Coordinates of C-alpha atoms and ligand atoms in Angstrom, one line a residue:
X259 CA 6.2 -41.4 -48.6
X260 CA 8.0 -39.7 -45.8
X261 CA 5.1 -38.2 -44.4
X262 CA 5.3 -40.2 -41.0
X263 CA 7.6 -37.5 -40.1
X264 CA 6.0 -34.7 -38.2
X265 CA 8.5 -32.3 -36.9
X266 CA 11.2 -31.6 -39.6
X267 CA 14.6 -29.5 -38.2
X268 CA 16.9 -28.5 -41.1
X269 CA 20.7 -27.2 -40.4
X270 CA 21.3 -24.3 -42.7
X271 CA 24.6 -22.8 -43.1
X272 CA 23.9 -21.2 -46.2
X273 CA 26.2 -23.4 -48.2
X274 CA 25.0 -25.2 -51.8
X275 CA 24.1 -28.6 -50.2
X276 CA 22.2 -26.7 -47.0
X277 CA 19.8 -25.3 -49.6
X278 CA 19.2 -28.5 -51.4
X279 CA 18.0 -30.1 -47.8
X280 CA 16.2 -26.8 -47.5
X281 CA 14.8 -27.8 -50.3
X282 CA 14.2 -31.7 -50.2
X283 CA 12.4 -30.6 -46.8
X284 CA 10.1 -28.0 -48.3
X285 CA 9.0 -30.3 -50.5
X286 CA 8.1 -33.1 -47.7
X287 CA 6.4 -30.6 -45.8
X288 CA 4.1 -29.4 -49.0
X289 CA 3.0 -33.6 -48.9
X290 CA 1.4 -32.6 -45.5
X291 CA 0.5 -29.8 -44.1
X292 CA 0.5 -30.8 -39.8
X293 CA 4.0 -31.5 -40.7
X294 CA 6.5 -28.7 -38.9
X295 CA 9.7 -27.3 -40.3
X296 CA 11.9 -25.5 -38.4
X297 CA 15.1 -24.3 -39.7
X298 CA 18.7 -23.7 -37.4
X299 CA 21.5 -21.6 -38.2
X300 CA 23.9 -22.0 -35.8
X301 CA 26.5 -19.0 -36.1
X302 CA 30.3 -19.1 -34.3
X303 CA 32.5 -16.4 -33.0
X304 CA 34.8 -15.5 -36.1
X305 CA 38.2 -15.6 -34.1
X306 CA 39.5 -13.7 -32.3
X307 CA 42.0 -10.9 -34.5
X308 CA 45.2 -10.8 -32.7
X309 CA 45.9 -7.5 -30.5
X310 CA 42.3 -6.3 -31.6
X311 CA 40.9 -4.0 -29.1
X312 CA 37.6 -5.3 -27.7
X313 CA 35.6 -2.6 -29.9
X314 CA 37.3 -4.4 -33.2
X315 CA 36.1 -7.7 -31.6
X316 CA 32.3 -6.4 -30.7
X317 CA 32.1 -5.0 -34.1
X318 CA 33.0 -8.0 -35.6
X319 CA 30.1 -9.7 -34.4
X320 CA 28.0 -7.1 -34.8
X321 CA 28.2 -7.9 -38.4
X322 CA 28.5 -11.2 -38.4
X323 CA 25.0 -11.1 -36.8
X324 CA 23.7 -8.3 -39.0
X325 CA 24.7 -11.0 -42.4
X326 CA 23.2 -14.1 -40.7
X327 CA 19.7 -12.1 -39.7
X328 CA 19.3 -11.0 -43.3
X329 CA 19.7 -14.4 -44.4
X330 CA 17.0 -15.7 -41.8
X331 CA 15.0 -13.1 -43.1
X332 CA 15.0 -14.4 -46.7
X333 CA 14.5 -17.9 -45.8
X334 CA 11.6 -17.0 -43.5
X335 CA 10.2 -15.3 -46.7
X336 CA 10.5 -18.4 -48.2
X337 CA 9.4 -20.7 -45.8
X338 CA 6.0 -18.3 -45.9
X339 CA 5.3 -20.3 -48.8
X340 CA 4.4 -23.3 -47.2
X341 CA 0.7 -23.4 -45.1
X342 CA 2.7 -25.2 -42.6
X343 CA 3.5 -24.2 -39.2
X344 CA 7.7 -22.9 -39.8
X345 CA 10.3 -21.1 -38.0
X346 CA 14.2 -20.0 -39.1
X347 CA 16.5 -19.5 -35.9
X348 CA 19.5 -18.5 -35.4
X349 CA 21.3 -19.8 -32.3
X350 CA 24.8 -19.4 -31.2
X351 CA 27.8 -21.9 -30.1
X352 CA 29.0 -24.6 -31.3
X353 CA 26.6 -25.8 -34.3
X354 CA 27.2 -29.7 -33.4
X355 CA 26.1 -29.5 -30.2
X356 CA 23.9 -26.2 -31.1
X357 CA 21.8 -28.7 -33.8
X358 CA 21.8 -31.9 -31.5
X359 CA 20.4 -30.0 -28.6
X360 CA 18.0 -28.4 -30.7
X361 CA 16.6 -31.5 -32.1
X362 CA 16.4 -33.1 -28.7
X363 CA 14.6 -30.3 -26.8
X364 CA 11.9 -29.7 -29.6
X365 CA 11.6 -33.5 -30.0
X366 CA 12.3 -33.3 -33.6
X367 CA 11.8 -36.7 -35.8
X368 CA 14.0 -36.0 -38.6
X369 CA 17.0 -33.5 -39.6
X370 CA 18.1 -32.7 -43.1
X371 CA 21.7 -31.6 -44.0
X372 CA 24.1 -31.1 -46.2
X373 CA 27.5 -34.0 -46.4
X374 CA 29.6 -30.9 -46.6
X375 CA 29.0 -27.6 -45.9
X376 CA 30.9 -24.3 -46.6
X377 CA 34.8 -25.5 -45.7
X378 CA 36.5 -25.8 -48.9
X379 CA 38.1 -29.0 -47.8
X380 CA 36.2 -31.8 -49.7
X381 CA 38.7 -35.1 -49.1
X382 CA 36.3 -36.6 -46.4
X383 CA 32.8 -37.6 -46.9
X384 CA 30.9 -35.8 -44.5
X385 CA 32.1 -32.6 -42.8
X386 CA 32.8 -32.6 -39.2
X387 CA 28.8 -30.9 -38.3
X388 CA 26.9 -33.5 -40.0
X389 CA 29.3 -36.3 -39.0
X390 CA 28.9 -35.6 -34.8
X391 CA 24.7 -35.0 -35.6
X392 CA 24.5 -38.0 -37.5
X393 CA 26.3 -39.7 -34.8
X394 CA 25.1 -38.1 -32.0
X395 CA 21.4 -37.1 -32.3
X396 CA 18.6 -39.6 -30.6
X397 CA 15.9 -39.5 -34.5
X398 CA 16.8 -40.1 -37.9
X399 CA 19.0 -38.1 -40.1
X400 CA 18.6 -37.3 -44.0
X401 CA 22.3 -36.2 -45.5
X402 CA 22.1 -34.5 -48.9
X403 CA 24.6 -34.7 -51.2
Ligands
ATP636 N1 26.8 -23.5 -38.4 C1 25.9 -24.3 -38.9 N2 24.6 -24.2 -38.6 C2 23.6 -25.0 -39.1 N3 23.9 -26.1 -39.9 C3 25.2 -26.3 -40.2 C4 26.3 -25.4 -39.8 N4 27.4 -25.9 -40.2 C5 27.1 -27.0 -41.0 N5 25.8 -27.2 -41.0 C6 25.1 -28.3 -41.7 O1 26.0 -29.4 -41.9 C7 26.2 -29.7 -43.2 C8 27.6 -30.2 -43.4 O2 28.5 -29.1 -43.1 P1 29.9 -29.3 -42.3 O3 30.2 -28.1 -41.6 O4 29.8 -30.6 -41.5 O5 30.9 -29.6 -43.5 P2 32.1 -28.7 -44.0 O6 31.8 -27.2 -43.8 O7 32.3 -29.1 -45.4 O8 33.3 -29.1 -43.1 P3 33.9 -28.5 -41.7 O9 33.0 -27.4 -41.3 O10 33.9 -29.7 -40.8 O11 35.3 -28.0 -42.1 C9 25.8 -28.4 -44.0 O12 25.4 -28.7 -45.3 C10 24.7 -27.9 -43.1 O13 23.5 -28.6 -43.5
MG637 MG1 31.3 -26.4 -41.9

Protein backbone atom coordinates (compact mmCIF):
# COMPACT_ATOMS: atom_id res chain seq x y z
CA UNK A 1 0.00 0.00 0.00
CA UNK A 2 2.50 2.55 0.96
CA UNK A 3 5.29 0.89 -0.38
CA UNK A 4 6.03 3.81 -2.96
CA UNK A 5 7.84 5.23 -0.14
CA UNK A 6 11.52 4.41 -0.22
CA UNK A 7 13.32 6.34 2.47
CA UNK A 8 11.35 6.34 5.69
CA UNK A 9 12.72 9.06 8.67
CA UNK A 10 10.87 8.58 12.03
CA UNK A 11 11.12 11.39 14.97
CA UNK A 12 11.54 9.51 18.18
CA UNK A 13 11.34 11.15 21.39
CA UNK A 14 10.66 8.22 23.29
CA UNK A 15 7.18 9.27 24.11
CA UNK A 16 3.83 6.65 23.75
CA UNK A 17 2.80 8.08 20.30
CA UNK A 18 6.73 8.12 19.04
CA UNK A 19 6.75 4.37 19.43
CA UNK A 20 3.47 3.77 17.75
CA UNK A 21 5.10 5.65 14.46
CA UNK A 22 8.15 3.52 15.33
CA UNK A 23 6.02 1.04 14.94
CA UNK A 24 3.46 1.89 11.96
CA UNK A 25 7.00 2.43 10.19
CA UNK A 26 8.43 -0.97 10.98
CA UNK A 27 5.68 -2.47 9.77
CA UNK A 28 5.84 -0.56 6.18
CA UNK A 29 9.28 -1.29 5.96
CA UNK A 30 8.76 -5.29 6.60
CA UNK A 31 6.21 -4.78 3.14
CA UNK A 32 9.55 -4.05 1.34
CA UNK A 33 12.75 -4.70 1.96
CA UNK A 34 14.81 -1.64 -0.49
CA UNK A 35 12.76 0.46 1.63
CA UNK A 36 15.14 2.58 4.33
CA UNK A 37 14.29 3.52 7.86
CA UNK A 38 16.17 5.85 9.59
CA UNK A 39 15.24 6.94 12.98
CA UNK A 40 16.11 10.83 14.70
CA UNK A 41 16.28 11.72 18.17
CA UNK A 42 16.93 15.07 18.46
CA UNK A 43 18.12 15.80 22.16
CA UNK A 44 18.03 19.71 23.77
CA UNK A 45 20.21 21.25 26.36
CA UNK A 46 18.16 20.69 29.70
CA UNK A 47 18.42 24.46 30.98
CA UNK A 48 20.61 25.92 32.28
CA UNK A 49 20.36 25.53 36.62
CA UNK A 50 20.68 28.95 37.98
CA UNK A 51 24.28 29.86 39.61
CA UNK A 52 25.48 26.19 38.55
CA UNK A 53 29.06 26.07 38.17
CA UNK A 54 30.02 24.99 34.60
CA UNK A 55 31.06 21.35 36.01
CA UNK A 56 27.18 21.04 37.27
CA UNK A 57 26.19 22.20 33.71
CA UNK A 58 28.75 19.62 31.74
CA UNK A 59 27.59 16.89 33.99
CA UNK A 60 24.26 17.51 33.16
CA UNK A 61 24.70 16.70 29.71
CA UNK A 62 26.88 14.17 30.24
CA UNK A 63 23.84 12.24 31.40
CA UNK A 64 21.50 13.44 29.44
CA UNK A 65 23.60 11.98 26.63
CA UNK A 66 24.44 8.76 28.52
CA UNK A 67 20.10 8.14 28.86
CA UNK A 68 19.42 9.05 25.12
CA UNK A 69 22.48 6.60 23.88
CA UNK A 70 21.02 3.72 25.86
CA UNK A 71 17.83 4.31 24.33
CA UNK A 72 19.31 4.41 20.66
CA UNK A 73 20.94 1.38 21.62
CA UNK A 74 17.69 -0.47 22.27
CA UNK A 75 15.96 0.74 19.34
CA UNK A 76 18.86 -0.17 17.03
CA UNK A 77 18.38 -3.65 18.67
CA UNK A 78 15.14 -3.45 17.39
CA UNK A 79 15.42 -2.12 14.28
CA UNK A 80 17.99 -5.25 13.68
CA UNK A 81 14.91 -7.01 13.11
CA UNK A 82 14.10 -5.78 10.01
CA UNK A 83 16.43 -7.09 6.69
CA UNK A 84 16.25 -3.57 5.73
CA UNK A 85 18.91 -1.15 5.45
CA UNK A 86 18.26 1.08 9.22
CA UNK A 87 19.97 3.62 11.35
CA UNK A 88 18.94 5.39 14.92
CA UNK A 89 20.69 8.91 15.35
CA UNK A 90 20.85 11.06 17.69
CA UNK A 91 21.43 14.69 16.73
CA UNK A 92 21.47 17.79 18.77
CA UNK A 93 19.63 21.41 18.63
CA UNK A 94 16.55 22.27 18.13
CA UNK A 95 14.44 19.03 17.09
CA UNK A 96 12.10 21.14 14.53
CA UNK A 97 14.71 22.34 12.61
CA UNK A 98 16.99 19.25 13.76
CA UNK A 99 14.12 16.78 11.98
CA UNK A 100 13.39 19.16 8.83
CA UNK A 101 16.99 19.47 8.02
CA UNK A 102 17.43 15.91 8.34
CA UNK A 103 14.77 14.95 6.11
CA UNK A 104 15.87 17.44 3.52
CA UNK A 105 19.62 16.49 3.32
CA UNK A 106 19.02 12.59 3.21
CA UNK A 107 16.18 13.26 0.76
CA UNK A 108 13.70 11.42 2.87
CA UNK A 109 10.04 10.69 1.29
CA UNK A 110 8.08 10.34 4.27
CA UNK A 111 8.33 11.10 8.21
CA UNK A 112 6.29 9.43 10.88
CA UNK A 113 5.43 11.08 14.28
CA UNK A 114 3.66 11.32 17.03
CA UNK A 115 0.57 14.41 17.40
CA UNK A 116 1.96 14.93 20.80
CA UNK A 117 4.91 13.95 22.31
CA UNK A 118 6.26 13.92 25.86
CA UNK A 119 4.86 17.62 27.20
CA UNK A 120 2.14 16.94 29.49
CA UNK A 121 0.11 19.70 27.96
CA UNK A 122 -2.54 17.94 25.71
CA UNK A 123 -5.19 21.11 24.96
CA UNK A 124 -3.83 21.52 21.29
CA UNK A 125 -3.79 19.02 18.62
CA UNK A 126 -0.50 18.65 17.58
CA UNK A 127 2.64 19.62 19.72
CA UNK A 128 4.75 22.39 18.66
CA UNK A 129 7.61 19.61 16.85
CA UNK A 130 5.29 17.91 14.67
CA UNK A 131 3.27 21.09 13.93
CA UNK A 132 6.60 23.24 12.39
CA UNK A 133 7.69 19.58 10.41
CA UNK A 134 4.37 19.06 9.14
CA UNK A 135 4.46 22.66 8.06
CA UNK A 136 7.77 23.06 7.13
CA UNK A 137 9.37 19.89 5.61
CA UNK A 138 9.49 19.67 1.51
CA UNK A 139 7.79 15.31 1.51
CA UNK A 140 4.86 13.98 3.07
CA UNK A 141 4.22 13.57 6.71
CA UNK A 142 2.31 10.55 8.64
CA UNK A 143 1.08 11.99 12.29
CA UNK A 144 0.09 9.16 14.73
CA UNK A 145 -2.30 9.56 17.10
N1 LIG B 1 13.33 15.85 20.41
C1 LIG B 1 12.67 15.15 19.49
N2 LIG B 1 13.35 14.35 18.64
C2 LIG B 1 12.69 13.62 17.71
N3 LIG B 1 11.35 13.63 17.56
C3 LIG B 1 10.64 14.42 18.38
C4 LIG B 1 11.25 15.22 19.38
N4 LIG B 1 10.28 15.88 20.04
C5 LIG B 1 9.11 15.52 19.47
N5 LIG B 1 9.32 14.64 18.48
C6 LIG B 1 8.29 14.00 17.63
O1 LIG B 1 7.19 14.88 17.55
C7 LIG B 1 6.01 14.25 18.05
C8 LIG B 1 5.16 15.32 18.70
O2 LIG B 1 5.87 15.84 19.82
P1 LIG B 1 5.81 17.39 20.22
O3 LIG B 1 7.08 17.68 20.93
O4 LIG B 1 5.46 18.18 19.02
O5 LIG B 1 4.56 17.44 21.21
P2 LIG B 1 4.53 17.68 22.78
O6 LIG B 1 5.77 17.15 23.44
O7 LIG B 1 3.23 17.09 23.25
O8 LIG B 1 4.44 19.25 22.91
P3 LIG B 1 5.60 20.37 23.05
O9 LIG B 1 6.95 19.69 22.98
O10 LIG B 1 5.35 21.30 21.92
O11 LIG B 1 5.34 20.99 24.38
C9 LIG B 1 6.52 13.13 18.94
O12 LIG B 1 5.56 12.07 19.07
C10 LIG B 1 7.77 12.68 18.19
O13 LIG B 1 7.37 11.86 17.10
MG1 LIG C 1 7.74 17.75 22.90
Amino acid sequence: MLTNYSRIVVAYDHSDLSKKALKMAMNMAKEDQQIQLFVVMVMQPEKPIPYASGYGVVAILESQLEKANAVRNEIEQELKSLPNKTKALLLQGNPGLMIVDYVKQNDADLVVMGSRGLSGLKELFLGSVSHYVVQKAHCPVLIVK
